[in-house]
Coordinates of C-alpha atoms and ligand atoms in Angstrom, one line a residue:
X1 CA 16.3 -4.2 7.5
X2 CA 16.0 -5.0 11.3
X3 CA 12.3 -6.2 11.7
X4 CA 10.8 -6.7 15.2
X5 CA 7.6 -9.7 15.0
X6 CA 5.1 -8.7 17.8
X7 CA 2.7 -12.5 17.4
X8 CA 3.9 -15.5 16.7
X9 CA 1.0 -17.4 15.8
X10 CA -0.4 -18.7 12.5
X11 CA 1.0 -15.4 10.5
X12 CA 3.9 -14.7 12.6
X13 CA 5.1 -18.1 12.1
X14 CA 3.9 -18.5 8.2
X15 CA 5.9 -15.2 7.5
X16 CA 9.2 -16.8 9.0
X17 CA 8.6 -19.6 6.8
X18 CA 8.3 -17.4 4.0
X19 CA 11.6 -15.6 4.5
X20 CA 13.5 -19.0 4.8
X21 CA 12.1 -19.7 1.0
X22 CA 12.5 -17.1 -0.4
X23 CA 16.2 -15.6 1.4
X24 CA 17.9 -15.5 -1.8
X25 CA 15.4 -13.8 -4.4
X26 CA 14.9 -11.3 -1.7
X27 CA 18.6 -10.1 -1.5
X28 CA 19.2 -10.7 -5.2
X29 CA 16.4 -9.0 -7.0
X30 CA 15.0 -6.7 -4.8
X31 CA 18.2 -6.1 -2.4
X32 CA 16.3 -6.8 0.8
X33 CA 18.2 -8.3 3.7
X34 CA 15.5 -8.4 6.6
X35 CA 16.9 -9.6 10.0
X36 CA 14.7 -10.4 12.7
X37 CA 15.8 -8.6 15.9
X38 CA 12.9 -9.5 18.1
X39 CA 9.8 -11.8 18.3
X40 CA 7.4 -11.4 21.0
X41 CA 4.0 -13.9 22.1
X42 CA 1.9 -13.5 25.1
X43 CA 4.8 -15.0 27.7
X44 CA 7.3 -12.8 26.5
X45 CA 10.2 -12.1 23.8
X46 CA 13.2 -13.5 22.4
X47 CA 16.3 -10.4 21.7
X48 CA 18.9 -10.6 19.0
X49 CA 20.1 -7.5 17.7
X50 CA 22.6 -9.1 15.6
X51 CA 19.5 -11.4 14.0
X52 CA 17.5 -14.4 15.4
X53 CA 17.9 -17.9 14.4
X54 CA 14.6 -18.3 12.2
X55 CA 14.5 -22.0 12.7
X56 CA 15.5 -22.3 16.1
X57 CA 12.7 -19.7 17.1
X58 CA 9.9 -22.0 15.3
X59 CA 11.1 -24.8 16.9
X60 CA 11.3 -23.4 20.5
X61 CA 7.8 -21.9 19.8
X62 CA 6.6 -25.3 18.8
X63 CA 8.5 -27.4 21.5
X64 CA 8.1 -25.1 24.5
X65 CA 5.1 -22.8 23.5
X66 CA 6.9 -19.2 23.7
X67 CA 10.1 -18.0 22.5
X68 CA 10.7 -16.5 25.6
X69 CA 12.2 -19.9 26.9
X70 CA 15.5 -19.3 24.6
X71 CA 18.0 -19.6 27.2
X72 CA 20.1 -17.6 25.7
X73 CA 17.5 -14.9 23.9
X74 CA 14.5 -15.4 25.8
X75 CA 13.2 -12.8 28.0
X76 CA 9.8 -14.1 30.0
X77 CA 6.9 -11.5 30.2
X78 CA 8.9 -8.6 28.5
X79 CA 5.7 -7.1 26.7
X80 CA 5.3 -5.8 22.7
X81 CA 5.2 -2.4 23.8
X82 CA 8.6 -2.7 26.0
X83 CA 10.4 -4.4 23.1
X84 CA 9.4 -2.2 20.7
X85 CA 10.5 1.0 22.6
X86 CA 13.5 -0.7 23.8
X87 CA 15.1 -2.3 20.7
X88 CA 16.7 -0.4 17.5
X89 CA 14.6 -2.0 14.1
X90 CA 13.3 -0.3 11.4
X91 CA 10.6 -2.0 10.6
X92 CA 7.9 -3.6 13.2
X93 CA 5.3 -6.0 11.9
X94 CA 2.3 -6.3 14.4
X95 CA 0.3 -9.7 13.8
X96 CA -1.7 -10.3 17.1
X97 CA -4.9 -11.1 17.4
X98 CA -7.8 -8.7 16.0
X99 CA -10.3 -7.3 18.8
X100 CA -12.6 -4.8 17.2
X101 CA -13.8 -3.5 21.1
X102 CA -10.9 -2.0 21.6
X103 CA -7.9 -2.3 18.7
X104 CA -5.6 -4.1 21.6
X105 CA -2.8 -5.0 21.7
X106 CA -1.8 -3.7 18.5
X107 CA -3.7 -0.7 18.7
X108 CA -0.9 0.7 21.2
X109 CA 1.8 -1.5 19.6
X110 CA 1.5 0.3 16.4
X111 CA 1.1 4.1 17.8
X112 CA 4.3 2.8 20.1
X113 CA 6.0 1.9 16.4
X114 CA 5.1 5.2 14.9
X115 CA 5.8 7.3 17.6
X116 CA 8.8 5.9 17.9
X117 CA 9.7 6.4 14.0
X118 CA 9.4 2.7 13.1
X119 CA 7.5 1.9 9.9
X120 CA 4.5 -0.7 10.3
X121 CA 3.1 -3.4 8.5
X122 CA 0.2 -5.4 10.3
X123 CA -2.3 -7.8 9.2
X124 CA -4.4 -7.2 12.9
X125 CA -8.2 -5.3 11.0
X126 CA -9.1 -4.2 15.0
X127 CA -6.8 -1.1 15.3
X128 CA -7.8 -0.1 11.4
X129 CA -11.5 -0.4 11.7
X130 CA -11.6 1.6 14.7
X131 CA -9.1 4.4 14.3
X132 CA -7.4 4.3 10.4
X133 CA -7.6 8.0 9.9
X134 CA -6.1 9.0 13.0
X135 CA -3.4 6.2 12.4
X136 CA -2.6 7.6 8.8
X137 CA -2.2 10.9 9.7
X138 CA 0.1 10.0 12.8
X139 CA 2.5 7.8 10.3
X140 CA 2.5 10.8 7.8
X141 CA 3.2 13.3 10.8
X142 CA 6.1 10.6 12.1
X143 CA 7.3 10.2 8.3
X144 CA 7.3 6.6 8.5
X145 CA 4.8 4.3 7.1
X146 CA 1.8 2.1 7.8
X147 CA 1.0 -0.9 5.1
X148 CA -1.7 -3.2 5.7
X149 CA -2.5 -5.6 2.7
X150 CA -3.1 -8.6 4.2
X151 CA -6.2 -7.1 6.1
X152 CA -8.1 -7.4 2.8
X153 CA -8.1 -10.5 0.7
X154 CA -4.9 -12.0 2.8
X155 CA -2.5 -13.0 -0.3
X156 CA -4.8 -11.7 -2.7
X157 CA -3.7 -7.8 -3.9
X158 CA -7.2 -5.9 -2.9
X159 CA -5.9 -2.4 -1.8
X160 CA -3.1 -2.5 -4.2
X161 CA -5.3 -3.1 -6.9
X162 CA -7.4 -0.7 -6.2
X163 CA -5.0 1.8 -5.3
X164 CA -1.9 1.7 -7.2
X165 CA -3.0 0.0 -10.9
X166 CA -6.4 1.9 -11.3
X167 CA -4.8 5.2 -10.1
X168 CA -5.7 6.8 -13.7
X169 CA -9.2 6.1 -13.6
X170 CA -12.0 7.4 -10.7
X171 CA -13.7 4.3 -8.5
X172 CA -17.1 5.2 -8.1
X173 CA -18.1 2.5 -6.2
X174 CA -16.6 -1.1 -4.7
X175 CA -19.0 -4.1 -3.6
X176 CA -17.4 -7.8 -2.5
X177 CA -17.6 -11.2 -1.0
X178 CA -14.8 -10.7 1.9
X179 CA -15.3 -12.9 4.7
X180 CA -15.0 -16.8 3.0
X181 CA -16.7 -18.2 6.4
X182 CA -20.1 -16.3 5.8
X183 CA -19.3 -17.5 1.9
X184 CA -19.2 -21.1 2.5
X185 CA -22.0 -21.0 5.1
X186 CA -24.2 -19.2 2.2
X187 CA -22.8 -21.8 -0.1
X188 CA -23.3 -24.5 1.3
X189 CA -27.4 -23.6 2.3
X190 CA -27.8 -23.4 -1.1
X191 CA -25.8 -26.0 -2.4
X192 CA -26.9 -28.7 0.3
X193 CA -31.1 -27.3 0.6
X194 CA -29.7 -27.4 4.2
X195 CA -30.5 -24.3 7.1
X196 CA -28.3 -21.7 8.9
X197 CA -27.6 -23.6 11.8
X198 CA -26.2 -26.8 9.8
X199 CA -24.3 -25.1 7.7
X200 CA -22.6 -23.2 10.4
X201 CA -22.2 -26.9 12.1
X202 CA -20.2 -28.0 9.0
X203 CA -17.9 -24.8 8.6
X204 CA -17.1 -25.0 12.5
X205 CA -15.9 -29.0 12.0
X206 CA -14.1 -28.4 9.5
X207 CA -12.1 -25.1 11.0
X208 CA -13.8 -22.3 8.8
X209 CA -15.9 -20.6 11.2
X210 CA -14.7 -19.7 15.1
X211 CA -16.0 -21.3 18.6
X212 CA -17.8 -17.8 18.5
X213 CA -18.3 -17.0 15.2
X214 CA -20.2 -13.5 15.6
X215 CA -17.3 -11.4 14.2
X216 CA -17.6 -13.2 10.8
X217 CA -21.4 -13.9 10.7
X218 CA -22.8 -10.7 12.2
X219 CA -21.0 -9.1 9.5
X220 CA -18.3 -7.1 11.4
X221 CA -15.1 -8.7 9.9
X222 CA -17.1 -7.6 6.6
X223 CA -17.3 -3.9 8.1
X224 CA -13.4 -4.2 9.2
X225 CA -12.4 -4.7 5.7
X226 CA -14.5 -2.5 4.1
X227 CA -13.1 0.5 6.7
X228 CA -9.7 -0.2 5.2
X229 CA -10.6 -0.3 1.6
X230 CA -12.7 3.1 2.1
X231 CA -9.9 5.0 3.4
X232 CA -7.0 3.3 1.5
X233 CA -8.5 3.6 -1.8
X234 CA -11.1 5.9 -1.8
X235 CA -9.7 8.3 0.4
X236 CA -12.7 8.5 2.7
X237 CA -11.9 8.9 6.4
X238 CA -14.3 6.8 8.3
X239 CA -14.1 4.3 10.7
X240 CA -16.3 1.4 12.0
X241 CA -19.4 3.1 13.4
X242 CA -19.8 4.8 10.1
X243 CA -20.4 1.0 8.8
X244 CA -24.2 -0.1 8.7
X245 CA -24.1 -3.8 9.1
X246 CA -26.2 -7.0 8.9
X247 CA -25.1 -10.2 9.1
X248 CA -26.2 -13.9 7.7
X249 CA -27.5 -15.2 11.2
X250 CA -31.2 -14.7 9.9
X251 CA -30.9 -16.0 6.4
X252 CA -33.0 -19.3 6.2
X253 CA -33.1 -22.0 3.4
X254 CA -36.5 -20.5 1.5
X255 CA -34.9 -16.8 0.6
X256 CA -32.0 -18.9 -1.0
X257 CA -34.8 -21.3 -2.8
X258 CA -36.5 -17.8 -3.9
X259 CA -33.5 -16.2 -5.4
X260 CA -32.8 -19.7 -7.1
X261 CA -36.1 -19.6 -9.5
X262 CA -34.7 -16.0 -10.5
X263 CA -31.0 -17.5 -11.5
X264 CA -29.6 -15.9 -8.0
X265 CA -28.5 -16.5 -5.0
X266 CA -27.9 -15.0 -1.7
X267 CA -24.8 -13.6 -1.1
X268 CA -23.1 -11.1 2.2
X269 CA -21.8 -8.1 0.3
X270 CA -20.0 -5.3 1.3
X271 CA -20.4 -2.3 -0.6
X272 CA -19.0 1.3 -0.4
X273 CA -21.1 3.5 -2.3
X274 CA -22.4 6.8 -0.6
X275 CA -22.5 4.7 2.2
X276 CA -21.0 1.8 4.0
X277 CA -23.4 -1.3 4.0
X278 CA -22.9 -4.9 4.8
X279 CA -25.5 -6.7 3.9
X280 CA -26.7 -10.0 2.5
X281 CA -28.2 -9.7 -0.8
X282 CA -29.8 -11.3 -4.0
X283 CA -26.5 -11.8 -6.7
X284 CA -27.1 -13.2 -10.2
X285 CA -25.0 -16.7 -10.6
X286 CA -23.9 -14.8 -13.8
X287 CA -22.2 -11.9 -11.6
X288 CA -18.6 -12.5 -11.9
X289 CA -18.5 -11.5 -8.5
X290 CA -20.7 -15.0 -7.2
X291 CA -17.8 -16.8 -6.2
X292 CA -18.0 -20.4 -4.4
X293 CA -17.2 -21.9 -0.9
X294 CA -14.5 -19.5 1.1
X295 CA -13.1 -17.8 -2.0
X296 CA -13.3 -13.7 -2.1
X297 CA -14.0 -11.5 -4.4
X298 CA -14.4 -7.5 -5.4
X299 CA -15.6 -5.8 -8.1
X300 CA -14.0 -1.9 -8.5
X301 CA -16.6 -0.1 -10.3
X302 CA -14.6 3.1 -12.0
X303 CA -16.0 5.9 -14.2
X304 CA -13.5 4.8 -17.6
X305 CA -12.2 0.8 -17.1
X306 CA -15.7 0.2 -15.8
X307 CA -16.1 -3.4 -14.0
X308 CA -13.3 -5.4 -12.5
X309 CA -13.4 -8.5 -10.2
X310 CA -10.5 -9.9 -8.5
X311 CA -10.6 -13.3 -6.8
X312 CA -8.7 -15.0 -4.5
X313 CA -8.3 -17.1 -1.4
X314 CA -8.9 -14.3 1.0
X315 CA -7.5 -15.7 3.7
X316 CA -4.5 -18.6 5.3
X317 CA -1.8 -18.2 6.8
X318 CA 0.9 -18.9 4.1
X319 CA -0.9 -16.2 1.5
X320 CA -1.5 -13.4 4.3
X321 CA 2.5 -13.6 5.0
X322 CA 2.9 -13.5 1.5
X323 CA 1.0 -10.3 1.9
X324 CA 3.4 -8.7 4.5
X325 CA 6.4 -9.4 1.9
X326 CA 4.8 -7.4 -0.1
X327 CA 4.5 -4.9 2.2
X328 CA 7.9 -5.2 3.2
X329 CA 9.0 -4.9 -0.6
X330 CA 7.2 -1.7 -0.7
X331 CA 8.7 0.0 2.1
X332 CA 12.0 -1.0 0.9
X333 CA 11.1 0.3 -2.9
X334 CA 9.6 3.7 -1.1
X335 CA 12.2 4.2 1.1
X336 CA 15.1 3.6 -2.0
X337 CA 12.7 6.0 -3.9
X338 CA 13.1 9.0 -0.7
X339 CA 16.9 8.5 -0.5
X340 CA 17.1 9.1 -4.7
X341 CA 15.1 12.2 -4.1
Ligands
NAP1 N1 -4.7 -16.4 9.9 C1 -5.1 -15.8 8.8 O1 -5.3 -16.4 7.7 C2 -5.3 -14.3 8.8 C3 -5.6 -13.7 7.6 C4 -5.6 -12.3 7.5 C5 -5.5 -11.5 8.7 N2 -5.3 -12.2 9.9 C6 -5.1 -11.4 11.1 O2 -3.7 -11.5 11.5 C7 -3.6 -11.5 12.9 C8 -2.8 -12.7 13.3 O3 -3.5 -13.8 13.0 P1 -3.1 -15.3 13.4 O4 -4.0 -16.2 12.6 O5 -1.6 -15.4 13.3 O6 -3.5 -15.3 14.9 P2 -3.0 -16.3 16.1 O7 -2.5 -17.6 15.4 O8 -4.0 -16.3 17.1 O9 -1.6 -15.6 16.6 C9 -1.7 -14.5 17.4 C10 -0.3 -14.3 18.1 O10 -0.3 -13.1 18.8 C11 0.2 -13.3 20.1 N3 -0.3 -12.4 21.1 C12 -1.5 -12.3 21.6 N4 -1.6 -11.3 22.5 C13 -0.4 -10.7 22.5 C14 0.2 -9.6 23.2 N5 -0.5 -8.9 24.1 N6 1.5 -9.3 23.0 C15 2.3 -10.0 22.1 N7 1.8 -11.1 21.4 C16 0.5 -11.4 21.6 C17 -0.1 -14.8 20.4 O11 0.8 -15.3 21.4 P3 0.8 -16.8 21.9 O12 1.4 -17.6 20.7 O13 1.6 -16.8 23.1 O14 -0.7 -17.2 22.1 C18 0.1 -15.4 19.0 O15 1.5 -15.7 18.9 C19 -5.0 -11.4 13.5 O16 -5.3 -10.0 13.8 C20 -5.8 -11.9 12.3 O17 -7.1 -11.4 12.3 C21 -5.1 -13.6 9.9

């Protein structure tokens, strides 16, 4: 499987670790020999249609700051939509960074991938939140597919839980902790009797929250996952704007002390119901789905299995590639499955 990397930051690079490990297992139990043909950053690309050199492309990354500088594979300022038009692969996995304004770059790096009948796995929410329907339906009409599972819970199997193991039962209704910044901040207040502001302090020095945090703690990385999850598992087509959304900027220390005397707490849940909400709300400690510090967790509410919570990390960069494995073990299963048929 020839597989073209467009970002080569904290995924990109995790996900080439990955393969190194696990080289072996892949080719003996599940018959998967991926090569990577391509890996483009912001400077540029690095070409190798007979397969890159894993470990020489971390460590040119590392030393010189783009893989472009291979002297004998770089290519300076070739861009991800140039590479992906321009080199044979079958599979092209689109990790840049999310931007939920416009879906770009991998918005047109993954309509470049499907129109030109390459299958897609990304971990980038921007382009999913914003135009999932429309990308589902070009994939189908291209006959290749789109996978996504690290958008939701990173390592932790969200959509595939939902999806594929509760497929003989009816989900009614999904609510979840999915953004482990606003978690820890929430934690943290009530933990610590300390305000917004300080908490926020403590997640930013210790790497949890952004310089700008707004996309987790207005609620909109919330709103991203809960997009994907709507139309993945529920089969709803909607898109961000059909998301209402509050965030945890206005929670202060006294509604966490209030919930405390009932034996809750304040929590920011996402919920997809008849309508898409995210929103922060009381949560008895009892819930299963009151989870601690950055951990996430969703509860699947179906009409015969009833309640289920899964819990997990959520995010990092070693557990979202483990996510695009998966992925990539699914494509090869499906694809195996087309040629039997
Ligand atoms: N990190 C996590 O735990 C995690 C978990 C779930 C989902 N995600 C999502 O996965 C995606 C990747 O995350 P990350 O943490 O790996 O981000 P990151 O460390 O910022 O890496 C982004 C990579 O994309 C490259 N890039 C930026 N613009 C580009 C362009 N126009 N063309 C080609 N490459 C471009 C960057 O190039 P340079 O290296 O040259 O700057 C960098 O290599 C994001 O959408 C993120 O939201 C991340």
């Amino acid at each position: 499987m020839r597989i073209i990397l467009v970002g080569f930051g904290v995924v990109g690079q995790s996900f080439l670790h990955l393969l190194n490990l696990r080289c072996n297992e892949l080719t003996s139990i599940h018959g998967l020999r991926p090569r990577i043909v391509a890996i483009v950053d912001k400077k540029g690309a690095a070409i190798n249609e007979r397969g890159l050199d894993m470990e020489k492309m971390l460590r040119i990354k590392k030393e010189m700051g783009s893989v472009s500088k291979d002297l004998d594979k770089g290519f300076p300022n070739l861009s991800g939509g140039e590479v992906i038009k321009e080199t044979e692969a079958e599979i092209v996995i689109e990790v840049t960074p999310t931007d939920i304004i416009s879906g770009e770059p991998g918005l047109t790096h993954i309509e470049t991938s499907i129109k030109s009948g390459k299958h897609v796995i990304t971990t980038n929410k921007g382009p999913l939140a914003l135009a999932l329907p429309a990308l589902m339906d070009l994939a189908d009409y291209n006959g290749v597919y789109l996978r996504f599972s690290g958008t939701v819970g990173g390592g932790t199997p969200i959509l595939d839980l939902g999806r594929k193991c509760l497929i003989g039962d009816r989900i009614i209704s999904i609510r979840g902790i999915l953004n482990g910044t606003t978690n820890y901040i929430l934690t943290e207040m009530g933990e610590k009797k300390i305000e917004f502001d300080e908490a926020l302090r403590m997640a930013q020095e210790l790497g949890y929250a952004e310089k700008d945090p707004s996309l987790d703690i207005d609620g909109f990385d919330t709103a991203c996952k809960l997009v994907i999850m709507a139309n993945w598992i529920m089969g709803k087509k909607v898109t961000l704007k059909d998301v209402k959304i509050n965030g945890i900027r206005y929670v202060i220390l006294k509604e966490l002390m209030d919930a405390d005397k009932n034996g809750c707490t304040i929590k920011l849940i996402g919920s997809i119901d008849k309508d898409l909400e995210v929103k922060p709300k009381e949560v008895s400690k009892r819930d299963a789905l009151c989870v601690h510090g950055t951990l996430n967790a969703v509860t699947f509410v179906s009409e015969f299995a009833g309640e289920e919570t899964v819990i997990g990390r959520g995010a990092g960069g070693m557990e979202t590639a483990s996510a695009i494995l998966r992925d990539l073990i699914d494509i090869k299963t499906s694809l195996s499955a087309r040629l039997m048929a």
